[in-house]
Short mmCIF file of C-alpha atoms in Angstrom, two decimals:
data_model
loop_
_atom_site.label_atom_id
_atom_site.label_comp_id
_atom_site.label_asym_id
_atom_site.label_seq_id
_atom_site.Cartn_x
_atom_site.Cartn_y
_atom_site.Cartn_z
CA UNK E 1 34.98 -28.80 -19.54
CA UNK E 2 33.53 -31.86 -21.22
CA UNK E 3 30.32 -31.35 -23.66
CA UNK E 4 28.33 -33.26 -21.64
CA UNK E 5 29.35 -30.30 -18.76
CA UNK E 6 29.16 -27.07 -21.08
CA UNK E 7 25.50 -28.23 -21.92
CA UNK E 8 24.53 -28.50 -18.57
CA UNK E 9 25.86 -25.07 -18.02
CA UNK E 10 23.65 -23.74 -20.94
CA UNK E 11 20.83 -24.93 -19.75
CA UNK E 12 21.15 -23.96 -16.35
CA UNK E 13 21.35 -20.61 -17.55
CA UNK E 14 18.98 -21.09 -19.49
CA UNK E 15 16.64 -22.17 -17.09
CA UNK E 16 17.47 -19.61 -14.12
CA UNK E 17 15.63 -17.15 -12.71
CA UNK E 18 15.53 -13.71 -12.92
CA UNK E 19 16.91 -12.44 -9.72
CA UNK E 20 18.17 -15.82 -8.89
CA UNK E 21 21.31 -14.79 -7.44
CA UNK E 22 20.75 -14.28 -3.74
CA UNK E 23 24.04 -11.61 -3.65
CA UNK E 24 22.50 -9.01 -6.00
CA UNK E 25 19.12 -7.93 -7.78
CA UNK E 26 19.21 -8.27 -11.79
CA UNK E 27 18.89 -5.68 -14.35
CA UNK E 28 15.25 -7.45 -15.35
CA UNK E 29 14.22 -7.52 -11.82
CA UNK E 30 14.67 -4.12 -11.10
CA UNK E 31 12.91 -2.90 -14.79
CA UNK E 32 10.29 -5.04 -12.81
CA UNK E 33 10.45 -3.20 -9.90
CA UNK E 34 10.38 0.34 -11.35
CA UNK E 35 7.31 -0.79 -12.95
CA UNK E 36 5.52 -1.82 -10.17
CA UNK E 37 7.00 1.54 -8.15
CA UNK E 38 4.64 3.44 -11.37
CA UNK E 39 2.14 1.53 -10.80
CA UNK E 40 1.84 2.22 -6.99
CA UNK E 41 2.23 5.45 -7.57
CA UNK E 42 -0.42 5.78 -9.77
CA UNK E 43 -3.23 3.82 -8.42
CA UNK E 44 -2.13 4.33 -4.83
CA UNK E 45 -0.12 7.31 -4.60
CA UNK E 46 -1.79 10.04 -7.05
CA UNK E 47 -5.38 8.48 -6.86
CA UNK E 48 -5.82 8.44 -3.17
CA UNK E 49 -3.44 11.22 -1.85
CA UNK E 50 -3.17 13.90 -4.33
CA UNK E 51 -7.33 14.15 -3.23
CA UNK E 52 -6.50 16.05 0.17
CA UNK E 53 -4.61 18.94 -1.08
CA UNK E 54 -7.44 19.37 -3.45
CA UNK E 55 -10.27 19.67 -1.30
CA UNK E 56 -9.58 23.06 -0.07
CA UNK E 57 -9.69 24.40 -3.92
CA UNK E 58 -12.84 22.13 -5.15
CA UNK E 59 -14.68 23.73 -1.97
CA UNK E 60 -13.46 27.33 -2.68
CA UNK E 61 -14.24 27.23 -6.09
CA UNK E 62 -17.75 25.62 -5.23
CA UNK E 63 -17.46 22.82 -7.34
CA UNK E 64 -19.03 21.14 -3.89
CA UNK E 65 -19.83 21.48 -0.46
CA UNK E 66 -17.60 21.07 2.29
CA UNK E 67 -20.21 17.63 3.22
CA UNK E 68 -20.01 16.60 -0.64
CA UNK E 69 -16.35 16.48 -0.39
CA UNK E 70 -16.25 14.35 2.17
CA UNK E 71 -18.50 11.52 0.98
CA UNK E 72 -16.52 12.13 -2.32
CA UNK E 73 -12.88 11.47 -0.51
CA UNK E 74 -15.24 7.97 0.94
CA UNK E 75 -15.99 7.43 -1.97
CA UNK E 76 -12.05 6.28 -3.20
CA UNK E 77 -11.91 4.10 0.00
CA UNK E 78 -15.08 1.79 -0.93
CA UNK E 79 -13.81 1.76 -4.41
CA UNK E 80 -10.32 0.82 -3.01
CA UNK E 81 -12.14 -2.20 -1.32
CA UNK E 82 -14.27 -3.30 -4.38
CA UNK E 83 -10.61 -3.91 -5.94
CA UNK E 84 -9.03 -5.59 -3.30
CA UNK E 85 -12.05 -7.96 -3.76
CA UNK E 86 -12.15 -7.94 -7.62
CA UNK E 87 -8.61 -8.35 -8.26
CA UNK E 88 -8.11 -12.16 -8.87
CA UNK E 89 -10.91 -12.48 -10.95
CA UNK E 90 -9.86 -9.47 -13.58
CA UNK E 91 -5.82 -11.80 -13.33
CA UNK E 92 -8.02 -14.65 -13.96
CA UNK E 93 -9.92 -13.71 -16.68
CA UNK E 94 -7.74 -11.52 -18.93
CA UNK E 95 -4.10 -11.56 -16.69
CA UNK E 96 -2.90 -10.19 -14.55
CA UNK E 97 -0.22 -7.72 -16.40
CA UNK E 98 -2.81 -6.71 -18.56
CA UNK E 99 -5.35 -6.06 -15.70
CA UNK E 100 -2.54 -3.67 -14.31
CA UNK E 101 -1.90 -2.07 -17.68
CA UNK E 102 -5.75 -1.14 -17.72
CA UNK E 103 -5.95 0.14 -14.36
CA UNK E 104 -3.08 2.33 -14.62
CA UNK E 105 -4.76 3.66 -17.95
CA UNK E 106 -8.28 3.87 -15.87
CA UNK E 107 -6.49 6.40 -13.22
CA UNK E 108 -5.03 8.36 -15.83
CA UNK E 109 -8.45 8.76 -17.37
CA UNK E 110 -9.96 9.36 -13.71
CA UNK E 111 -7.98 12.43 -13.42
CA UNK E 112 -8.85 13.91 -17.06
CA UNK E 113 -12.50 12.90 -16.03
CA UNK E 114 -12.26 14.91 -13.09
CA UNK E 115 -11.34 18.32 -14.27
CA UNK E 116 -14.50 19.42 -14.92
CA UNK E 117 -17.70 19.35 -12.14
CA UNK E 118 -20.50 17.80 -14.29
CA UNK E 119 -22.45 16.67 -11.40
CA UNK E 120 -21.86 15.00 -7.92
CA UNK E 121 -22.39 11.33 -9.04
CA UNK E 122 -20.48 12.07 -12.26
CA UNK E 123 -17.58 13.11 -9.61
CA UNK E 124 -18.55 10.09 -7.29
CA UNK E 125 -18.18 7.45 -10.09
CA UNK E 126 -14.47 8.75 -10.72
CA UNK E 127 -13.26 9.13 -7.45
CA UNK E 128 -14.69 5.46 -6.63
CA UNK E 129 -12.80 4.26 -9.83
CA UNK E 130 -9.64 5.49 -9.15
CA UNK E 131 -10.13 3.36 -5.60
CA UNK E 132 -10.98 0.31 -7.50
CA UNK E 133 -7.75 0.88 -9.28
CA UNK E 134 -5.92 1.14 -6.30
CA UNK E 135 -6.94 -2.19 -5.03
CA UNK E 136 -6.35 -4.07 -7.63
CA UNK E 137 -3.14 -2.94 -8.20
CA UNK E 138 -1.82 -3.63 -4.51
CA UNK E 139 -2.70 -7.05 -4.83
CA UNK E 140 -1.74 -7.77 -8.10
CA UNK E 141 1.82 -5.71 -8.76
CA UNK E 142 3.78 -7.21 -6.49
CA UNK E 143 2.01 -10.76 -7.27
CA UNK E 144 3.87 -10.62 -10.56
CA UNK E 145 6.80 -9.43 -10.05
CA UNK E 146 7.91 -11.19 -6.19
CA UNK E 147 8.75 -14.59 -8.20
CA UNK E 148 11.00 -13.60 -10.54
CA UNK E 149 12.93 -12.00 -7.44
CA UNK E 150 15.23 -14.38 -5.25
CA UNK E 151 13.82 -14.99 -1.78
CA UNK E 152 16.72 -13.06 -0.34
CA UNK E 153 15.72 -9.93 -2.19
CA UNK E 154 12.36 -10.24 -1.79
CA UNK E 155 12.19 -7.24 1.00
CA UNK E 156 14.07 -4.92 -0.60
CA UNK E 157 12.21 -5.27 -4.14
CA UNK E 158 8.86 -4.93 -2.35
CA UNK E 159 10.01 -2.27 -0.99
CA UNK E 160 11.21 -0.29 -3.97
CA UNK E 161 7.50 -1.21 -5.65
CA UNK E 162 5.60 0.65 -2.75
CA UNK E 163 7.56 3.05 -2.20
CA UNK E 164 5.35 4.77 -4.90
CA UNK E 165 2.86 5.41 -2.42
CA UNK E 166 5.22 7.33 -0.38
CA UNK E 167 5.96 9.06 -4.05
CA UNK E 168 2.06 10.01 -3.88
CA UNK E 169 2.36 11.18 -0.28
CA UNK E 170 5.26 13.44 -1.38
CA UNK E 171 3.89 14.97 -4.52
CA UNK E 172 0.35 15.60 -2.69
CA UNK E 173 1.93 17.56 -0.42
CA UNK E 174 4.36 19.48 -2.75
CA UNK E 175 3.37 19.10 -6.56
CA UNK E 176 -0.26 19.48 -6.27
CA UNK E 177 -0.22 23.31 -4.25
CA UNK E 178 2.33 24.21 -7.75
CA UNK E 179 -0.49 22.86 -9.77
CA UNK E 180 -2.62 25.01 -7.63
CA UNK E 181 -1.20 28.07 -9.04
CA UNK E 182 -1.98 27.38 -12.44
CA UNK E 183 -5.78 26.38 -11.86
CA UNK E 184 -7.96 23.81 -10.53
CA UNK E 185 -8.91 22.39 -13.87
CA UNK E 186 -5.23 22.42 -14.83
CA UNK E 187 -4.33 20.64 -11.60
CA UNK E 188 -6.12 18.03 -12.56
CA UNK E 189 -4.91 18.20 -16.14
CA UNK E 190 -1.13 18.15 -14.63
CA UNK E 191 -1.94 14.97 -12.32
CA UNK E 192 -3.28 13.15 -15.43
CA UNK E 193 -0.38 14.10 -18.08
CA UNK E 194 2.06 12.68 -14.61
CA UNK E 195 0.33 9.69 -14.78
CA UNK E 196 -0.34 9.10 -18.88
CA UNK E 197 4.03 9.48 -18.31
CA UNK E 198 4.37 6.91 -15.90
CA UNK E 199 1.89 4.26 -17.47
CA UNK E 200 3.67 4.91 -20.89
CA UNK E 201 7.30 4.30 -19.55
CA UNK E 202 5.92 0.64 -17.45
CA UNK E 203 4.50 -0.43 -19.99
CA UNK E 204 6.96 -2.88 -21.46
CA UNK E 205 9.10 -3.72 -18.28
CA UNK E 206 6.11 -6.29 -16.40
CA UNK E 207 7.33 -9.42 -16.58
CA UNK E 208 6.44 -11.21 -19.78
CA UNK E 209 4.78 -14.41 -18.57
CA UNK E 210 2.71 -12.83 -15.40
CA UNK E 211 -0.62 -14.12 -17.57
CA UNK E 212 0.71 -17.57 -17.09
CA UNK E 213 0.74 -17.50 -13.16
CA UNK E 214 -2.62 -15.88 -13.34
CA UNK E 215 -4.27 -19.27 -12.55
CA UNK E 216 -8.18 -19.59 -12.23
CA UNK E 217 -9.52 -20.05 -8.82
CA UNK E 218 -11.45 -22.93 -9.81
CA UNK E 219 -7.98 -25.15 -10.33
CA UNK E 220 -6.82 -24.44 -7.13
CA UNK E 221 -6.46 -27.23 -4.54
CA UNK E 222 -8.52 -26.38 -1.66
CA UNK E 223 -5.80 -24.91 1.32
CA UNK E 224 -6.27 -24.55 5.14
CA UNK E 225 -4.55 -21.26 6.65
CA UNK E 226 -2.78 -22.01 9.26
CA UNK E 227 -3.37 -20.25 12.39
CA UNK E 228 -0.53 -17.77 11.41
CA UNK E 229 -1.59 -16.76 8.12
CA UNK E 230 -5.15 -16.23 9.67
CA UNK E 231 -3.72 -13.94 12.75
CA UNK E 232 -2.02 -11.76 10.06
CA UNK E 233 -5.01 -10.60 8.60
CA UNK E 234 -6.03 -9.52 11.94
CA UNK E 235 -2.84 -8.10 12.40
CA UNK E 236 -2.80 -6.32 9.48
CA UNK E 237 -6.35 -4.73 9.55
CA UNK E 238 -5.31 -3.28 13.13
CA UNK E 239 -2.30 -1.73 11.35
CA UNK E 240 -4.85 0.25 9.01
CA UNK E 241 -7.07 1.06 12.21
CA UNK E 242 -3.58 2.28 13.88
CA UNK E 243 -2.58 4.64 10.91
CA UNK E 244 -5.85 6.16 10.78
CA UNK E 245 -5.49 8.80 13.05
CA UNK E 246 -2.20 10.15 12.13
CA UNK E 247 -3.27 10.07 8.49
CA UNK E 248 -6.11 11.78 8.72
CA UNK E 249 -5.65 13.92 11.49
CA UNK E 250 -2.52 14.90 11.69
CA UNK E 251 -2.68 18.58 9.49
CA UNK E 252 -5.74 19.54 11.55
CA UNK E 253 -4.55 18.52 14.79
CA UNK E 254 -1.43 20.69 14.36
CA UNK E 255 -3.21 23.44 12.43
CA UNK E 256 -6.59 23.51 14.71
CA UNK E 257 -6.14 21.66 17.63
CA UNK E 258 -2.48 22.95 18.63
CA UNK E 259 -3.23 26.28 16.96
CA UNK E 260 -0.29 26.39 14.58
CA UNK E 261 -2.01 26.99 11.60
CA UNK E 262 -2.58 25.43 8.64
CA UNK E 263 1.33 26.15 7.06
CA UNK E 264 2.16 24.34 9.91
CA UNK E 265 0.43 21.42 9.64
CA UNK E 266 1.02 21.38 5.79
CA UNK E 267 5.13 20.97 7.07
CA UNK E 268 4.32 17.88 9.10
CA UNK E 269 2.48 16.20 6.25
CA UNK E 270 5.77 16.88 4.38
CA UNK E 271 7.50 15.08 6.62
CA UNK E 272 5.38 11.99 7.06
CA UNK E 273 5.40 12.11 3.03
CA UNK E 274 9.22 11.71 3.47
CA UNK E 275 9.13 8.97 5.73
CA UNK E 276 6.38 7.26 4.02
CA UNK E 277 9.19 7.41 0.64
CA UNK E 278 12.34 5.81 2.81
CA UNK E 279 9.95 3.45 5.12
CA UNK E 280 9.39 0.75 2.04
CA UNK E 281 12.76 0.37 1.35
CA UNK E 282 14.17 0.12 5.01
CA UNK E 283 11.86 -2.43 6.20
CA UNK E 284 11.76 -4.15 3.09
CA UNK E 285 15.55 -4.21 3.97
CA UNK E 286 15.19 -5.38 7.46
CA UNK E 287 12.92 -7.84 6.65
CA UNK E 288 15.95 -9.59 4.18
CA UNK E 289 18.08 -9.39 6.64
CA UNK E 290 16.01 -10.51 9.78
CA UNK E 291 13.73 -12.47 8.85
CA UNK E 292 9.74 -11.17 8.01
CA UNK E 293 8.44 -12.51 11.60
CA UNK E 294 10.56 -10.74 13.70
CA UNK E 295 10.73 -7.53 11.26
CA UNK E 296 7.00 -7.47 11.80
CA UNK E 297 6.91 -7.58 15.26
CA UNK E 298 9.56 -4.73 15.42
CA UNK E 299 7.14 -2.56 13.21
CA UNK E 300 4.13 -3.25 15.36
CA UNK E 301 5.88 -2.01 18.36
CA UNK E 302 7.82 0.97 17.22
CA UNK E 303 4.22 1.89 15.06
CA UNK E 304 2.46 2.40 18.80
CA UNK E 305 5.28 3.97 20.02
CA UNK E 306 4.81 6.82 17.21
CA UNK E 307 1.54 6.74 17.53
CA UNK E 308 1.28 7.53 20.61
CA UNK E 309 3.88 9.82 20.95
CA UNK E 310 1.47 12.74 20.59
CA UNK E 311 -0.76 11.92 23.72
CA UNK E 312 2.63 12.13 26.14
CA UNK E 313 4.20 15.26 24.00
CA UNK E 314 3.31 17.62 21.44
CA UNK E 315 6.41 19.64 21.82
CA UNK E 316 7.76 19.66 17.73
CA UNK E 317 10.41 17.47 18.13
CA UNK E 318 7.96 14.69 18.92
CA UNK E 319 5.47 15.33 16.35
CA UNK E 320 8.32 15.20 13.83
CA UNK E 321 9.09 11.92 15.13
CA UNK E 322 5.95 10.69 14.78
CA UNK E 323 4.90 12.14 11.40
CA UNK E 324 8.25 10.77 9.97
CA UNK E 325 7.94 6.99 11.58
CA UNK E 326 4.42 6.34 11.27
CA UNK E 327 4.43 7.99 7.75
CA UNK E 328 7.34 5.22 6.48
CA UNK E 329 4.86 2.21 7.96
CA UNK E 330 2.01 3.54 6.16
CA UNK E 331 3.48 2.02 3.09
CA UNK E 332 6.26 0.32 5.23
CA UNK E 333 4.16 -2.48 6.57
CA UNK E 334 3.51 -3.78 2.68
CA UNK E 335 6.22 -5.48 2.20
CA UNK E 336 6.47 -6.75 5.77
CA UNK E 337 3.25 -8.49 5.38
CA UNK E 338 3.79 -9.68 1.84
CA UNK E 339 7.06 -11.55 2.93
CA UNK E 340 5.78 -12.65 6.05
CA UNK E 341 2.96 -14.45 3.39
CA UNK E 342 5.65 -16.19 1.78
CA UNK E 343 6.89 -17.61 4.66
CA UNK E 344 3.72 -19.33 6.01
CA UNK E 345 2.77 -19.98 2.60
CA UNK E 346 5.94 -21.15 0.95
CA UNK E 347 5.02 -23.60 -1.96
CA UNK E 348 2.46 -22.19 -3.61
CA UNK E 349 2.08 -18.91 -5.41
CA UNK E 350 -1.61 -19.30 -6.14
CA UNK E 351 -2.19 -19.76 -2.02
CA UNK E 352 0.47 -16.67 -1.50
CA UNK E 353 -1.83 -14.15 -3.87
CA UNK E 354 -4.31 -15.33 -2.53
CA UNK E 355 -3.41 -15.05 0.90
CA UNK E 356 -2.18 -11.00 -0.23
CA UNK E 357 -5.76 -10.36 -1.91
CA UNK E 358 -7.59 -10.94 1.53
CA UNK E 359 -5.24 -9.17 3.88
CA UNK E 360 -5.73 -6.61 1.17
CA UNK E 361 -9.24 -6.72 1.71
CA UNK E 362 -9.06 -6.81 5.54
CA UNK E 363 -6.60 -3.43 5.68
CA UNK E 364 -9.68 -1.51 3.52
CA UNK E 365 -12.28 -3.26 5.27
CA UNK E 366 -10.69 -2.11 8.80
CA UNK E 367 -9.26 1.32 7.27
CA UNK E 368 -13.01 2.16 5.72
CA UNK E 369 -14.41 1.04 9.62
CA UNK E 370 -11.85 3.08 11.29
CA UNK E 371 -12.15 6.45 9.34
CA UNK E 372 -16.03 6.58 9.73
CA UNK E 373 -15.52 5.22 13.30
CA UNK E 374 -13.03 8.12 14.61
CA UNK E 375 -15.26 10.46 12.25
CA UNK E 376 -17.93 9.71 14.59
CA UNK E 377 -15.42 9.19 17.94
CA UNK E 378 -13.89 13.04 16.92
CA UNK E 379 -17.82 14.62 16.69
CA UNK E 380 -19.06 12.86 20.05
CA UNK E 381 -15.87 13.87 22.31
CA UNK E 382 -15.53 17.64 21.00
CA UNK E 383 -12.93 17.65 19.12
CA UNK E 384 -10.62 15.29 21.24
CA UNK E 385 -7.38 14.29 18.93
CA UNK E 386 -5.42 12.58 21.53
CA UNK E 387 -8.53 9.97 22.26
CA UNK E 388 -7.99 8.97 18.68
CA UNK E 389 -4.41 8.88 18.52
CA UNK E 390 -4.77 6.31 22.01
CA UNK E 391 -7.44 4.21 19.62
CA UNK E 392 -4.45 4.35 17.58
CA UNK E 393 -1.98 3.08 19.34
CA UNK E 394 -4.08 0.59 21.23
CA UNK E 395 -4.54 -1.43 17.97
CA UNK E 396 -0.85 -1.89 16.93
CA UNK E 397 -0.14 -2.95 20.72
CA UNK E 398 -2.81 -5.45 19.90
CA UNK E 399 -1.68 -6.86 16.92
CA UNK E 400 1.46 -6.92 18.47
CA UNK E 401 -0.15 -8.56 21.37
CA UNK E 402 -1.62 -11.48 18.34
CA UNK E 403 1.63 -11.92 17.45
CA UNK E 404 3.41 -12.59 20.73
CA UNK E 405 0.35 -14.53 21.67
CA UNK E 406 1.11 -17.14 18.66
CA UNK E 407 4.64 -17.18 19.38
CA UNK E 408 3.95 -18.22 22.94
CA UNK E 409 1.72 -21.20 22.57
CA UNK E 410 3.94 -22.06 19.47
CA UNK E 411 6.51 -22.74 22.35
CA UNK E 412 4.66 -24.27 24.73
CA UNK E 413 3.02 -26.83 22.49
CA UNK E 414 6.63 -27.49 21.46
CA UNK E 415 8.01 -30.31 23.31
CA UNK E 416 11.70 -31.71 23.59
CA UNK E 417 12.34 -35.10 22.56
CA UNK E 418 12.74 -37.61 25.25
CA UNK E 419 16.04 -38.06 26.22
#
């Protein structure tokens, strides 16, 4: 090897990516990873989903009232919605690794905050914090860490970084009733020492130049969505209308609605917890291998499949089906949709986050609709779970329906060249 050779060798080492090798994920990439996996599972996970199990034991130990509960679980979604919209302008003005670093250090103090009932809007102000955490780290965590990860990997790494939420799902469902035992106060004591832990050990592994990608909105080149990128929003605020009802439902429907009990129901939200910790990293997977397009419209259809599955069978094996599948798309779908955006928006990483932060804000805009508007739907039919878990399904056929839609006229305004 000449000199002239071995320094062009340094300094395309030099000069590589992290992640760069499209046959296997670097050391760096992963510490990446893992720290956006704490991060999800902080913000997204513990904030939002250790809540549930809780309500029970804030009602019984009259803390509040079964109504004052309820507007307090709202209370994280709006929040969750004010981040989605405010994240790009907290990466713009102070970075977008340190705006992660603070929100991960504002849920841990949300849950300290909250182990003692000084009044309802005391309570109210927390619980919409933790929300605003939420949102701004699912736009921003996998902003920084997706391009230092080759495009081949790209699934799989998403993946691992949401798969925190399925964490969340997990522990709310089997850490929190442990906590339980100890006190309410010390629940919440428990939840915030879990999440001082994680914060502490992701704290050095974000990538060290995210503030540098954190570009101000102001220097960005105008840019039209195409007609792609615009039908995926759509798509992906039916997704959060179509895992609404299985979400939210699914513990009373078993418990109340089938008569099971609540021990019952508690098992199937278990199991969707499960699912929703594998889901991330299969599709993530599928999408690598696949392509994002056609991994997408594979989730949309098997997502109405599960969703309906209740309204033709409520024998267990079906509701264990259902929990499991449409519990791994609840946090499944992410990185679906995130590498779908870096297809259709392939050159630009400013365009891609921003493209993320408002299908971000379209999944809590249609989530927050949805949840009030089955509220209501549930009161005015009686009590009638399977018309929501139709509503359901009927909104993932659509956005499949979008997608097949586009792919059609893509075709037929496709013409062959003359011969």
């Amino acid at each position: 090897m000449t000199n002239a050779d071995t320094k062009q060798h340094i300094e395309t080492r030099l000069h590589a990516q992290p992640g760069s090798d499209s046959g296997s994920i670097s050391q760096r990439t992963w510490r990446y990873a893992v720290a956006g996996l704490s991060a999800s599972l902080v913000g997204l996970g513990l904030a939002r989903f250790s809540y549930t199990p809780l309500i029970p034991a804030l009602i019984a130990a009259k803390w509040f009232s079964a109504s004052d509960v309820v507007y307090l679980g709202a209370a994280n979604l709006a929040g969750y919605l004010a981040g989605a919209l405010a994240a790009r302008a907290a990466a713009s003005r102070i970075g977008a690794v340190p705006a992660l670093r603070a929100m991960m250090l504002l849920a841990t103090l949300s849950f300290f905050a909250s182990s003692a009932p000084v009044s309802f809007s005391w309570f109210f102000a927390w619980r919409f914090l933790s929300g605003l955490t939420g949102g701004i780290i699912m736009v921003l965590a996998a902003s920084v860490i997706l391009p230092h990860t080759s495009p081949a990997r790209r699934g799989i790494v998403g993946g691992v970084i949401f798969a925190g939420v399925g964490l969340g799902v997990a522990a709310s469902g089997t850490l929190v009733p442990l906590l339980l035992q100890q006190g309410l106060k010390q629940s919440w004591y428990g939840l915030g020492a879990l999440s001082a832990v994680l914060t502490l050990a992701s704290w050095w592994n974000w990538p060290a130049d995210a503030k540098g990608h954190a570009t101000p909105s102001h220097q960005t080149k105008p840019h039209r969505a195409s007609p792609a990128a615009r039908a995926l929003l759509v798509q992906y605020g039916l997704n959060a209308v179509a895992l609404v009802p299985p979400m939210v439902f699914i513990v009373d429907f078993v418990a109340r609605g089938l008569g099971q009990g609540i021990a019952a129901g508690s098992h199937y939200w278990v199991l969707y917890g499960l699912g929703a910790i594998v889901g991330p990293l299969v599709t993530g997977h599928l999408g690598d291998r696949s392509g994002f397009g056609p991994a997408l419209r594979a989730a949309f259809l098997i997502e109405a499949v599960a969703v309906l599955l209740p309204t033709v069978s409520t024998a267990p094996v079906s509701l264990i089906v259902s929990s499991v599948v449409v519990g791994g798309f609840t946090p499944g779908i992410v990185p679906l949709v995130l590498g779908r955006i870096h297809e259709l928006v392939p050159h630009s990483a400013e365009q891609q986050r921003a493209t993320w932060s408002h299908a971000t804000t379209s999944f809590a805009l249609f989530q927050a609709a949805a949840a009030y508007g089955f509220s209501w739907i549930y009161a005015q039919t009686g009590g009638d779970y399977l018309v929501l878990f139709g509503l359901g399904g009927a909104a993932a056929v659509l956005a499949l329906a979008i997608d097949l839609g586009l792919a059609l006229n893509k075709r037929k305004a496709w013409k062959p060249p003359a011969a």
